[in-house]
Tab-separated table of C-alpha atoms and ligand atoms in Angstrom:
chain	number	residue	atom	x	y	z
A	1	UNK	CA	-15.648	-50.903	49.172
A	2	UNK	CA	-16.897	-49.039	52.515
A	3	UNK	CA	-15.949	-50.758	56.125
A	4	UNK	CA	-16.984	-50.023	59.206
A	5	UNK	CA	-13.743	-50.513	61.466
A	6	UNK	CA	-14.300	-51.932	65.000
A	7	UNK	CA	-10.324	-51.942	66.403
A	8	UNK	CA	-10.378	-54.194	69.729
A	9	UNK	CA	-7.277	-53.311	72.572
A	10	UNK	CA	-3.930	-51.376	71.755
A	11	UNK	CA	-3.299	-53.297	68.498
A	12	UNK	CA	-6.552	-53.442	67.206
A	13	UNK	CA	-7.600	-50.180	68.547
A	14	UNK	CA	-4.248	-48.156	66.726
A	15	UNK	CA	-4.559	-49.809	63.086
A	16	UNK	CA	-8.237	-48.786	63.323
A	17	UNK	CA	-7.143	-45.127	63.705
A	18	UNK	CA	-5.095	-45.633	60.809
A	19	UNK	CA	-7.488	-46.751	58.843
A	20	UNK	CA	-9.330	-43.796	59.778
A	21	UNK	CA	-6.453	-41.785	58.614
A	22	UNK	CA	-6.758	-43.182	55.148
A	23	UNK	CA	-10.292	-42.665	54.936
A	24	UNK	CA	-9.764	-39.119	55.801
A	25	UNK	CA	-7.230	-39.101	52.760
A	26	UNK	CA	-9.510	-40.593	50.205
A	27	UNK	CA	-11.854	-38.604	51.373
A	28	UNK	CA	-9.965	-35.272	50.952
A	29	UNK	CA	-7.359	-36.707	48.053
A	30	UNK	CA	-9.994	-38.917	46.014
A	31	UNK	CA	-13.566	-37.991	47.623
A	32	UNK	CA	-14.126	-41.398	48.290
A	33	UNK	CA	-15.606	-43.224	51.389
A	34	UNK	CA	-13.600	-46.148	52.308
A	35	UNK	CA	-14.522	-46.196	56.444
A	36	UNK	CA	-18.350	-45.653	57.081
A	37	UNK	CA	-16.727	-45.584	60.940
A	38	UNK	CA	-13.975	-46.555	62.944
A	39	UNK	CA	-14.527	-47.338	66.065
A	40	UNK	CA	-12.038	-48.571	69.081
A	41	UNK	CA	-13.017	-51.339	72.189
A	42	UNK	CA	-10.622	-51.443	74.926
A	43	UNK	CA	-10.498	-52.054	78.979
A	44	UNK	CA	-7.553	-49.391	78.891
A	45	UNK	CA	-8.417	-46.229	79.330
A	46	UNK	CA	-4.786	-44.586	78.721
A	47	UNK	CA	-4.596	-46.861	75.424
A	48	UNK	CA	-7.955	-45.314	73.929
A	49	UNK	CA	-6.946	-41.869	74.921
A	50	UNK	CA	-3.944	-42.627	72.944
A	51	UNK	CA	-5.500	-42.748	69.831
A	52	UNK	CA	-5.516	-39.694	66.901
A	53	UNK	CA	-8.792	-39.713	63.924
A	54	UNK	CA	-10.973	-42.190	65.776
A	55	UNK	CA	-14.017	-39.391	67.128
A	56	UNK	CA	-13.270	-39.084	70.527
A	57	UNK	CA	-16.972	-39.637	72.340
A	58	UNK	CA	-17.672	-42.826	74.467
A	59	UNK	CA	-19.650	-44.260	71.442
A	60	UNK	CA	-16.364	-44.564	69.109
A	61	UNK	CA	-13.957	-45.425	71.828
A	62	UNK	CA	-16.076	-47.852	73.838
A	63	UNK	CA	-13.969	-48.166	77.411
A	64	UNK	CA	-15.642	-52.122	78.464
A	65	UNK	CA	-14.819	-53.642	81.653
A	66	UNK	CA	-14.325	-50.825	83.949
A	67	UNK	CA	-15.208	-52.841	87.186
A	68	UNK	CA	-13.017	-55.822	86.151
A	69	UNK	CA	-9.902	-53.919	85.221
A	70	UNK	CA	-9.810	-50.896	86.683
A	71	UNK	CA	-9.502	-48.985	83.478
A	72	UNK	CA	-6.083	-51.066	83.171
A	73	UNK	CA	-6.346	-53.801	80.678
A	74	UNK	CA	-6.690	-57.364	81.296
A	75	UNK	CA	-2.766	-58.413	81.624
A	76	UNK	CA	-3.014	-60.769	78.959
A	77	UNK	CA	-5.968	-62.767	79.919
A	78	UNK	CA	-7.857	-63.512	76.777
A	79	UNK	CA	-10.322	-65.294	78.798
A	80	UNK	CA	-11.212	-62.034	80.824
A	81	UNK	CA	-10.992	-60.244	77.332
A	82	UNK	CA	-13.888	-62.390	75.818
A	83	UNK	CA	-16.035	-62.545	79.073
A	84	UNK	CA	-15.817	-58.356	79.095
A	85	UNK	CA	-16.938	-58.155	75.606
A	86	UNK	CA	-19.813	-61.204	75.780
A	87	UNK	CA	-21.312	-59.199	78.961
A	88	UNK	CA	-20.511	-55.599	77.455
A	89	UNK	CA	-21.125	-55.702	73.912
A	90	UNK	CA	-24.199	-54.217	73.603
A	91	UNK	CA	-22.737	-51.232	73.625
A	92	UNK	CA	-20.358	-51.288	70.509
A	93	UNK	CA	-23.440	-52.911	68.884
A	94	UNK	CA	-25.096	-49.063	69.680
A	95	UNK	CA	-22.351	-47.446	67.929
A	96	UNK	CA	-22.151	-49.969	65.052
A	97	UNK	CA	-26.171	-49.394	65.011
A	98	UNK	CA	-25.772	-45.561	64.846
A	99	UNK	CA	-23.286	-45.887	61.937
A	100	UNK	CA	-25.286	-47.747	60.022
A	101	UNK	CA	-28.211	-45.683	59.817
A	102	UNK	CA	-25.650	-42.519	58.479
A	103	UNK	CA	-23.704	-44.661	56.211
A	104	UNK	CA	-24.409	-48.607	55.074
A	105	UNK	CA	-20.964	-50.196	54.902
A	106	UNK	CA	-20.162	-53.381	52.546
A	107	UNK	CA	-18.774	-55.305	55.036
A	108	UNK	CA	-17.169	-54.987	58.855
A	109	UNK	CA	-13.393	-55.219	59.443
A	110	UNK	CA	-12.558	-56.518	63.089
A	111	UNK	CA	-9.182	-55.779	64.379
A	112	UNK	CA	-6.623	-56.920	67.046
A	113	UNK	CA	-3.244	-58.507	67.953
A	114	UNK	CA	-3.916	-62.128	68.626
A	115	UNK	CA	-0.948	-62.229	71.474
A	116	UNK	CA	-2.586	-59.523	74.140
A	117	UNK	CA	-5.626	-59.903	76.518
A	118	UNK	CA	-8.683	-57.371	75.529
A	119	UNK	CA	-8.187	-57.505	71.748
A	120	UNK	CA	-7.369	-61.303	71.541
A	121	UNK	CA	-10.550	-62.369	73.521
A	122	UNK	CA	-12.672	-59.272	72.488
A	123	UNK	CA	-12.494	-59.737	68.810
A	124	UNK	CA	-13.623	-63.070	68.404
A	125	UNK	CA	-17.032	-62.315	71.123
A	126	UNK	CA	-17.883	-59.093	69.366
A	127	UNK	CA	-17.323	-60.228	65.484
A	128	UNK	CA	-19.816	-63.197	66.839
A	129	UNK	CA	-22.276	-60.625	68.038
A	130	UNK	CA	-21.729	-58.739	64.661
A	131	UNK	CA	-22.198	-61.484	62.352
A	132	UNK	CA	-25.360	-62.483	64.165
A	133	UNK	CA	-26.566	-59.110	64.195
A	134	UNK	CA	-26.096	-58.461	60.825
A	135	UNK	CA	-26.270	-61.903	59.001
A	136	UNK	CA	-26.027	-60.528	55.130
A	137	UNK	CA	-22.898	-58.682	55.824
A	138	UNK	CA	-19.397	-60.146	55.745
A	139	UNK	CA	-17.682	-60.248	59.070
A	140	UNK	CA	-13.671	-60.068	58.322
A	141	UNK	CA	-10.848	-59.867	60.772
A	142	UNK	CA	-7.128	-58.719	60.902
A	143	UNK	CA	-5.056	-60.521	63.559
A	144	UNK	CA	-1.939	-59.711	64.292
A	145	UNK	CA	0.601	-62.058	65.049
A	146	UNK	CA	3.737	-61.110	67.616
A	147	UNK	CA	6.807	-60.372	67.504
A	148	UNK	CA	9.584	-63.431	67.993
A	149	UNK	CA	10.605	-61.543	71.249
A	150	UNK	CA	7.325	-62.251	72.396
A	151	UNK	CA	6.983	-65.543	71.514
A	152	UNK	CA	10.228	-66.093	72.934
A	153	UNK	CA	9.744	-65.001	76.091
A	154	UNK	CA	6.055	-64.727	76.661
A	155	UNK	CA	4.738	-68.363	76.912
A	156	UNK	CA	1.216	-67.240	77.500
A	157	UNK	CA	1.841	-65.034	74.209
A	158	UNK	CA	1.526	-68.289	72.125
A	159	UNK	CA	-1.341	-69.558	73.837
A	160	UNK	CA	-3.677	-66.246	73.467
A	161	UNK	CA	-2.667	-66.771	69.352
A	162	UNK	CA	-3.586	-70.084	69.242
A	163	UNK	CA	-6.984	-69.657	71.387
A	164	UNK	CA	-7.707	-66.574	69.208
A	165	UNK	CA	-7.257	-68.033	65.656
A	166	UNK	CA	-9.362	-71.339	66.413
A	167	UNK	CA	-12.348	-68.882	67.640
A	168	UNK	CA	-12.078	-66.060	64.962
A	169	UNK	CA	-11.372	-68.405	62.294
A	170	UNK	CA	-14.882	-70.224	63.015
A	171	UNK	CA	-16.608	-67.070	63.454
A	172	UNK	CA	-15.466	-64.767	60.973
A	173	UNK	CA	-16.067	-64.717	56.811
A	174	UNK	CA	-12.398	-64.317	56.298
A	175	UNK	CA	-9.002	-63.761	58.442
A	176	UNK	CA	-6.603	-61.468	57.267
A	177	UNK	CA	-3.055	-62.801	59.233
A	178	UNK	CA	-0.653	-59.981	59.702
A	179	UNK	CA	3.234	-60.929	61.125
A	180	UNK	CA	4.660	-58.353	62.819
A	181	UNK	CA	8.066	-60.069	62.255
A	182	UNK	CA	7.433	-58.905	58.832
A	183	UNK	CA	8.081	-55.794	59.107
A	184	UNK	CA	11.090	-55.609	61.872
A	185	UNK	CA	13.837	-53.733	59.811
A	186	UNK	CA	17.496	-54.303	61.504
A	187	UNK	CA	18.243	-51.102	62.470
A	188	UNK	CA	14.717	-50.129	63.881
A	189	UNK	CA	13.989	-50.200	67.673
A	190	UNK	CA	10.489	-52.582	67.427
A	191	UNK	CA	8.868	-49.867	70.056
A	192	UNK	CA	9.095	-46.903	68.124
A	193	UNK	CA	8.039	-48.272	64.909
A	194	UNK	CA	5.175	-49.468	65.979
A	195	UNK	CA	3.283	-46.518	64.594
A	196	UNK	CA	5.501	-47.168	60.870
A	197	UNK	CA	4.785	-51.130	60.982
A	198	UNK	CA	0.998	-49.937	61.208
A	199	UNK	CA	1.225	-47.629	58.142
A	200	UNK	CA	2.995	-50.688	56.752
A	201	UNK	CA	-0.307	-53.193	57.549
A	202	UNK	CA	-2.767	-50.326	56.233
A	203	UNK	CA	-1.280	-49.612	52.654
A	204	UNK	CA	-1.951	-52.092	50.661
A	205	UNK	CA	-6.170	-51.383	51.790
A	206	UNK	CA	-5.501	-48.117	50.172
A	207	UNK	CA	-6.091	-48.570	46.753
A	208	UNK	CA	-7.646	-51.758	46.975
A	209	UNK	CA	-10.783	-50.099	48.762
A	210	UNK	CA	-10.751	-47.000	46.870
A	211	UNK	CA	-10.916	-48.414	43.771
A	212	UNK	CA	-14.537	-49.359	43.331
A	213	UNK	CA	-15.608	-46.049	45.171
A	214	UNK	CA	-14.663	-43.825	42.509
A	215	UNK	CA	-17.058	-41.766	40.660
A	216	UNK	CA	-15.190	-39.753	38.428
A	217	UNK	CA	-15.001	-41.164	34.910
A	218	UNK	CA	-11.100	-40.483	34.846
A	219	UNK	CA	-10.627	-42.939	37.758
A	220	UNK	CA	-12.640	-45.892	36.964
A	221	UNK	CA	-10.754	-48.271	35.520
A	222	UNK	CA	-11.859	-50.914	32.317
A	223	UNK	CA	-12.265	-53.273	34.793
A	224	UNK	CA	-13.764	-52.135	38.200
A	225	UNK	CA	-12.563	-54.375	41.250
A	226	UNK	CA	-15.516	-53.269	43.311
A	227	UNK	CA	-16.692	-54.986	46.274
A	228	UNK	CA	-18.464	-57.829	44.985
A	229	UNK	CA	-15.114	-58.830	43.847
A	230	UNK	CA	-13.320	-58.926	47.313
A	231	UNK	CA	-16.292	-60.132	48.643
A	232	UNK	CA	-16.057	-63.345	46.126
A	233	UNK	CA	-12.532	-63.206	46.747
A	234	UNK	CA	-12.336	-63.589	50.739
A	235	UNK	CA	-12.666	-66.787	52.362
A	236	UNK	CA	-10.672	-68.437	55.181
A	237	UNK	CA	-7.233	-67.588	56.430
A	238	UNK	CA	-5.938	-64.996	53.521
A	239	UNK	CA	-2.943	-62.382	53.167
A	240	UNK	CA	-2.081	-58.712	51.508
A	241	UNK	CA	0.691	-57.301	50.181
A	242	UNK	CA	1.799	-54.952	47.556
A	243	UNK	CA	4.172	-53.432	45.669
A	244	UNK	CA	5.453	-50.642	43.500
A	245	UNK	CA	7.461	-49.511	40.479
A	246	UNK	CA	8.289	-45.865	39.361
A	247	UNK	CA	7.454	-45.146	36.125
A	248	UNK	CA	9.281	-41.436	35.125
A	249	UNK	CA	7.676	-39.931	31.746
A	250	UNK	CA	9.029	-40.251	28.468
A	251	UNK	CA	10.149	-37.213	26.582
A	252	UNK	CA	9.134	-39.072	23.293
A	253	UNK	CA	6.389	-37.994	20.917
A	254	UNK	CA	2.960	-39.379	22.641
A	255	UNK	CA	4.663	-40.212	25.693
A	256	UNK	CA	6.676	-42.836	24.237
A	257	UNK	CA	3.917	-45.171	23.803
A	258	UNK	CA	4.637	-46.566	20.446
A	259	UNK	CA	7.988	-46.832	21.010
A	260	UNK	CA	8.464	-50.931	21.501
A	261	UNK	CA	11.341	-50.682	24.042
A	262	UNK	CA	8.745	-48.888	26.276
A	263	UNK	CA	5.936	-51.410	25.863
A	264	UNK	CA	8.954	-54.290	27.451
A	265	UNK	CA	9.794	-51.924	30.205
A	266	UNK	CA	6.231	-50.996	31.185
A	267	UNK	CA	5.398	-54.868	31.851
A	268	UNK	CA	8.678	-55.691	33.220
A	269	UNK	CA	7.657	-52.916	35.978
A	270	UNK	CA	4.395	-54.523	36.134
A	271	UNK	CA	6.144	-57.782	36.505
A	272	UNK	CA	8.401	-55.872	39.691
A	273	UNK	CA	5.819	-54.541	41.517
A	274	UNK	CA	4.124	-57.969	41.555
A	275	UNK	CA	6.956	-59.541	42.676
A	276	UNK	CA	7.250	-57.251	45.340
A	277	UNK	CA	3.642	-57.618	46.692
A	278	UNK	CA	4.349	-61.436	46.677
A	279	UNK	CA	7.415	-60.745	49.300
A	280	UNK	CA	5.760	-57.985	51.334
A	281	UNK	CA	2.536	-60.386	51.425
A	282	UNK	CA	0.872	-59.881	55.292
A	283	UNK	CA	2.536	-63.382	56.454
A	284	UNK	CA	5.126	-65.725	54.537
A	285	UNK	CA	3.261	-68.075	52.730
A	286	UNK	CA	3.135	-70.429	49.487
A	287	UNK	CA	1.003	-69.072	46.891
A	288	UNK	CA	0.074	-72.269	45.756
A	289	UNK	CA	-1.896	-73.011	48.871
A	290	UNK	CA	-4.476	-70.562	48.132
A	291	UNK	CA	-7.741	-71.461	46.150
A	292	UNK	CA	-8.805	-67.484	45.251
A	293	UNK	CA	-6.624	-64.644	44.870
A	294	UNK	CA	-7.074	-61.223	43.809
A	295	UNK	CA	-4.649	-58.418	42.391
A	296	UNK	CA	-5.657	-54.392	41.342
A	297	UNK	CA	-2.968	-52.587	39.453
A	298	UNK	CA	-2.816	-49.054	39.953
A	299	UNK	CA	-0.893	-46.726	37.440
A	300	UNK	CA	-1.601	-43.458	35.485
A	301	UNK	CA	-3.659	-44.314	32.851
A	302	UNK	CA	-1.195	-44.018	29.743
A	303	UNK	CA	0.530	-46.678	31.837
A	304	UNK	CA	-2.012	-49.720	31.410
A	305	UNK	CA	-1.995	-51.461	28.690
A	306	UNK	CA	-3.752	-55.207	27.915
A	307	UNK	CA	-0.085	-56.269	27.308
A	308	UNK	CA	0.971	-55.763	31.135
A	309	UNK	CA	-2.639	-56.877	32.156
A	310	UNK	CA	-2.113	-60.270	30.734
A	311	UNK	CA	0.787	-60.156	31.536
A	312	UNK	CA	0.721	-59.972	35.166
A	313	UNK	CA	-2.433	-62.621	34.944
A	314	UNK	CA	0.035	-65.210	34.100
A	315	UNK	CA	2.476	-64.147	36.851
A	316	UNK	CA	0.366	-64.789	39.114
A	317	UNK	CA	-0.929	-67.737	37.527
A	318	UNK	CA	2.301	-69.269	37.813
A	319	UNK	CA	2.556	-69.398	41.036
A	320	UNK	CA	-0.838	-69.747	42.948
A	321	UNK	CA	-1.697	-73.149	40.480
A	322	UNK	CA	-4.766	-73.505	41.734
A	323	UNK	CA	-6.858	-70.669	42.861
A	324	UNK	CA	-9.671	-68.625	41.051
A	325	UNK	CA	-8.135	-65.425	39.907
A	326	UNK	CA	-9.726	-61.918	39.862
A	327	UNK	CA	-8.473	-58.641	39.220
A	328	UNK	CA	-8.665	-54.915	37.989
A	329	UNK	CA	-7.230	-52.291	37.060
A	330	UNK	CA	-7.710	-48.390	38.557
A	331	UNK	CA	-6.013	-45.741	36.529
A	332	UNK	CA	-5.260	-43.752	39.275
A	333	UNK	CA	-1.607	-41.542	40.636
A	334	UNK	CA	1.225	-40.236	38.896
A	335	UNK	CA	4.788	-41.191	39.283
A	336	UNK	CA	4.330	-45.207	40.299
A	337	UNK	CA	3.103	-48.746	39.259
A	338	UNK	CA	0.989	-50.457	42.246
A	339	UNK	CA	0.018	-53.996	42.864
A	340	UNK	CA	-1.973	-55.089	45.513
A	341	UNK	CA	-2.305	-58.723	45.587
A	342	UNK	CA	-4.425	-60.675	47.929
A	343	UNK	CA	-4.378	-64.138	48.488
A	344	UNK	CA	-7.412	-66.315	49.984
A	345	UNK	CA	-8.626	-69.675	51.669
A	346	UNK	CA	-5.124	-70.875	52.180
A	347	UNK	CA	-5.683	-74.414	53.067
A	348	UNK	CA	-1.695	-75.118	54.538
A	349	UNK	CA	0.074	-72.423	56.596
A	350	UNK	CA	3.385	-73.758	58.820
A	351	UNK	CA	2.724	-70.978	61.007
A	352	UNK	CA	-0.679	-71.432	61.699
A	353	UNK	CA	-0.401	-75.099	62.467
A	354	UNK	CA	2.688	-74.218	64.462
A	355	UNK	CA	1.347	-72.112	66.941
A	356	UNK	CA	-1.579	-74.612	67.031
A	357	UNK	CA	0.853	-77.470	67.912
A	358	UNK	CA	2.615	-74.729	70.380
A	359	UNK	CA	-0.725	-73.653	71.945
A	360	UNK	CA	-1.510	-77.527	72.717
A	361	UNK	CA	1.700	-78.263	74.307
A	362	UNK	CA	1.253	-75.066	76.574
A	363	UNK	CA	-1.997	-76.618	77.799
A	364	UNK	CA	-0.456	-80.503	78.359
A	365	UNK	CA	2.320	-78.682	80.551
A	366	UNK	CA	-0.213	-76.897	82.410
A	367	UNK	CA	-2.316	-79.452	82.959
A	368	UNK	CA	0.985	-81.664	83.914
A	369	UNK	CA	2.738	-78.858	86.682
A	370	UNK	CA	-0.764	-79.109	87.885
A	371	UNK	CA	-0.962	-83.118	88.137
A	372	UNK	CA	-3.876	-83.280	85.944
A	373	UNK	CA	-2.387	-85.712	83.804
A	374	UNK	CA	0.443	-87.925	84.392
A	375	UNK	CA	3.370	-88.857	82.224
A	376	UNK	CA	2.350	-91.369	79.789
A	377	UNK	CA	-0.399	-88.797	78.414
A	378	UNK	CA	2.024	-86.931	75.833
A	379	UNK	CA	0.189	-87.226	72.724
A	380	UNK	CA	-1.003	-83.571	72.512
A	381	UNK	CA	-0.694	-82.574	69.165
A	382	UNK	CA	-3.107	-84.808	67.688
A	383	UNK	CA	-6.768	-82.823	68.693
A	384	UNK	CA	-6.920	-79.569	67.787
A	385	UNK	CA	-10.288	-79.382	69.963
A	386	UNK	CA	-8.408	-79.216	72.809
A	387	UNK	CA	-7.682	-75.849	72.167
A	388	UNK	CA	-10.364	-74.195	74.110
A	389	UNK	CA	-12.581	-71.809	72.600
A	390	UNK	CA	-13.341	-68.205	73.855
A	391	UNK	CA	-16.891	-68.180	72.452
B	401	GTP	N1	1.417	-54.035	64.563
B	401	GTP	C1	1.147	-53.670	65.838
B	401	GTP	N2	1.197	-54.567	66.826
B	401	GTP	C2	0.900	-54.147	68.074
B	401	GTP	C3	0.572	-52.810	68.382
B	401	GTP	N3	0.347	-52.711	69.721
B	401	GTP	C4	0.520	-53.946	70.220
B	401	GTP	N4	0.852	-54.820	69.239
B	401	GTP	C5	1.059	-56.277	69.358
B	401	GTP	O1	-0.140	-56.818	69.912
B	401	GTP	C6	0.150	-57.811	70.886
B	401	GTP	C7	-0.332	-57.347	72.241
B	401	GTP	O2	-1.653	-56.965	72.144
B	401	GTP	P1	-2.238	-55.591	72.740
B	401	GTP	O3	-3.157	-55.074	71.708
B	401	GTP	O4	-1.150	-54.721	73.231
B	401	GTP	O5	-3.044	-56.149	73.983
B	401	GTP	P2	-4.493	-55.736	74.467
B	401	GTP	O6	-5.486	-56.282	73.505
B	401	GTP	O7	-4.531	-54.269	74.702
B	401	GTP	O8	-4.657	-56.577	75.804
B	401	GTP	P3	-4.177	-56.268	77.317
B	401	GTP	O9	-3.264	-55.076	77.269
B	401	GTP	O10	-3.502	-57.533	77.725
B	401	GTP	O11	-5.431	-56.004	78.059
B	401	GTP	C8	1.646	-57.967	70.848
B	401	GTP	O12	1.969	-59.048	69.979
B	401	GTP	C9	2.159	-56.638	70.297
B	401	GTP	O13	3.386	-56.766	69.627
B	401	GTP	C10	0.519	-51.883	67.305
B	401	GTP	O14	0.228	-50.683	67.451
B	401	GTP	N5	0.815	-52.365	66.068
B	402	MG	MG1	-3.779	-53.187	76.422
């Protein structure tokens, strides 16, 4: 599956560029295509200059708002954020015009942390314009949700997330949630890992995208996930994760293959590595609150067999009940097992409805420090359309 990347402020804009990494990977690894372009939005200048494999010209890293902010960001005004793209956006639509006449892409992939100014208000403006533009192609996001520093100690923080999710969730095909809590490790300073915690979010879009790209006999698998199947698959709020096992070679005649103990070990592996992509998954969630999922397993071909296929079908049956299950396999790699597993149209997320509660009672104290309304009026978590919109 090819996307075209549009990365919107610091967040948005820096996963985009590693997206663009892995593209340049498959590209020279795999010779696949998985990014027809990558492209950055962002009313920082310092933040786009920043950036490493997005092309460097003003028509990949699209500096909006220039009166308004000086070149400085919007200091966490989503507001401003969504205004700047609604009156600038003509101009990423240019660049997103000029990549689609070099490459066509399968769908777009929008980008940005939902807690910051520019990306939070940007990305739900532009993916509008987008998906109007372009009506037969999906429109998908990534948000990314802060830190618990930030929520701690950044009221506004929570009120950006919760403005951003109600607006990209009406707008967009499907909205990939990413937790950065997720990936804080003890012992790592949050600052300088941003750039790891990034690598972290990109992986499991590694395989999943390369898979149906192949062209080489060797590498396509029995059954191709190709686009059409993450297209079918994505709906609604939806999560990634995946995970791994090492599988070392036998020494036995034909690899080992016919001896039994190997044929248990291979699917227990199988069975680890989905395991793992259900704990790594993008945000905490229950599995049985999604109605589609999707999982690719990745492994050297001598490594696949219909036992561990089946096998990891019912996994995953176990757990997400009630959801419409596709998946594939893509004989691809050496030394490891991979599972990518992708789960779709969650209908119940604590976190989601939390910071939808949180946004609401942000806006009643507002309105109350202001005298707007007076004490009796504390039933705010009733009406979610009182979350304003930044469309
Ligand atoms: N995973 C990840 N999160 C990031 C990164 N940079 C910022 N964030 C998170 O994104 C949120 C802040 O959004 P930014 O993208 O910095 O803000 P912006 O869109 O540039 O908006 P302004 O700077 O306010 O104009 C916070 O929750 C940060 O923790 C990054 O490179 N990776
Ligand atoms: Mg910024």
């Amino acid at each position: 599956m090819k996307l075209l990347v549009i990365g919107c402020g610091q967040c948005g804009g820096r996963l985009a560029d590693e997206f663009a990494r892995r593209d340049k990977r498959a590209r020279t690894d795999r010779g696949t295509e998985i990014v027809t372009e990558a492209l950055a939005i962002n009313t920082d200048v310092a933040d786009l200059s920043g950036l490493t494999f997005i092309k460097p010209d003003h028509r990949h890293r699209v500096l909006i708002g220039g009166r308004k902010s000086g070149g400085h960001g919007v200091g966490k005004i989503n507001e401003l954020g969504a205004e700047i793209a609604r009156e600038e956006g003509d101009r990423v639509l240019d660049g997103v015009a000029r990549a689609q006449q070099r490459s066509d892409t399968d769908a777009f992939l929008m980008i940005a942390g939902a807690a910051g100014g520019t990306g939070s208000g940007a990305i739900d403006e532009q993916a509008q314009q987008v998906k109007e533009r372009y009506v037969d192609k999906p429109v998908y996001a990534l948000v990314v949700l802060p830190f618990r520093y930030e929520e701690l100690t950044e009221d506004r923080s929570i009120y950006n997330v919760g403005t951003c999710l109600k607006s990209i969730y009406l707008v967009a095909d499907a909205v990939f949630l990413v937790d950065n809590q997720r990936y804080v490790t003890d012992k790592d300073s949050i600052r300088n890992n941003l750039a790891r915690i990034n690598a972290h979010v990109v992986d499991p879009f590694y395989n999943l995208l390369c898979a149906g790209e192949e062209t080489d006999s060797k590498f396509i698998g029995s059954k191709v996930l190709d686009a059409g199947d993450i297209i079918q698959t994505l709906s609604g709020w939806s999560v990634i994760g995946h995970g791994r096992a090492s599988v070392s070679r036998s020494k036995l005649p034909f690899g080992g293959k016919l001896d039994f103990r190997n044929a248990v070990a291979e699917t227990d592996k199988g069975i680890h590595a989905m395991n793992q992509a259900k704990s790594a998954l993008s945000l905490k969630c229950r599995p049985d609150d999604a109605r589609r999922a999707l999982y690719l397993l990745t492994a050297p071909h001598e490594q696949m067999s219909m036992d561990l296929i089946r096998d990891l079908s019912s996994s995953l049956r176990s757990i997400a009940t009630d959801a419409t299950i596709r998946s594939g396999d893509y004989p691809r790699g050496k030394d490891f097992l991979d599972v990518t597993l992708v789960l779709s149209e969650l209908t119940n997320s604590t976190k989601i409805s939390d910071y939808f509660s949180r946004t609401l009672r942000y806006i009643y104290l507002k309105k109350r420090r202001r005298g707007e309304i007076g004490e009796q009026q504390v039933g705010f978590d009733e009406a979610l359309r009182d979350i304003p919109l930044l469309l």
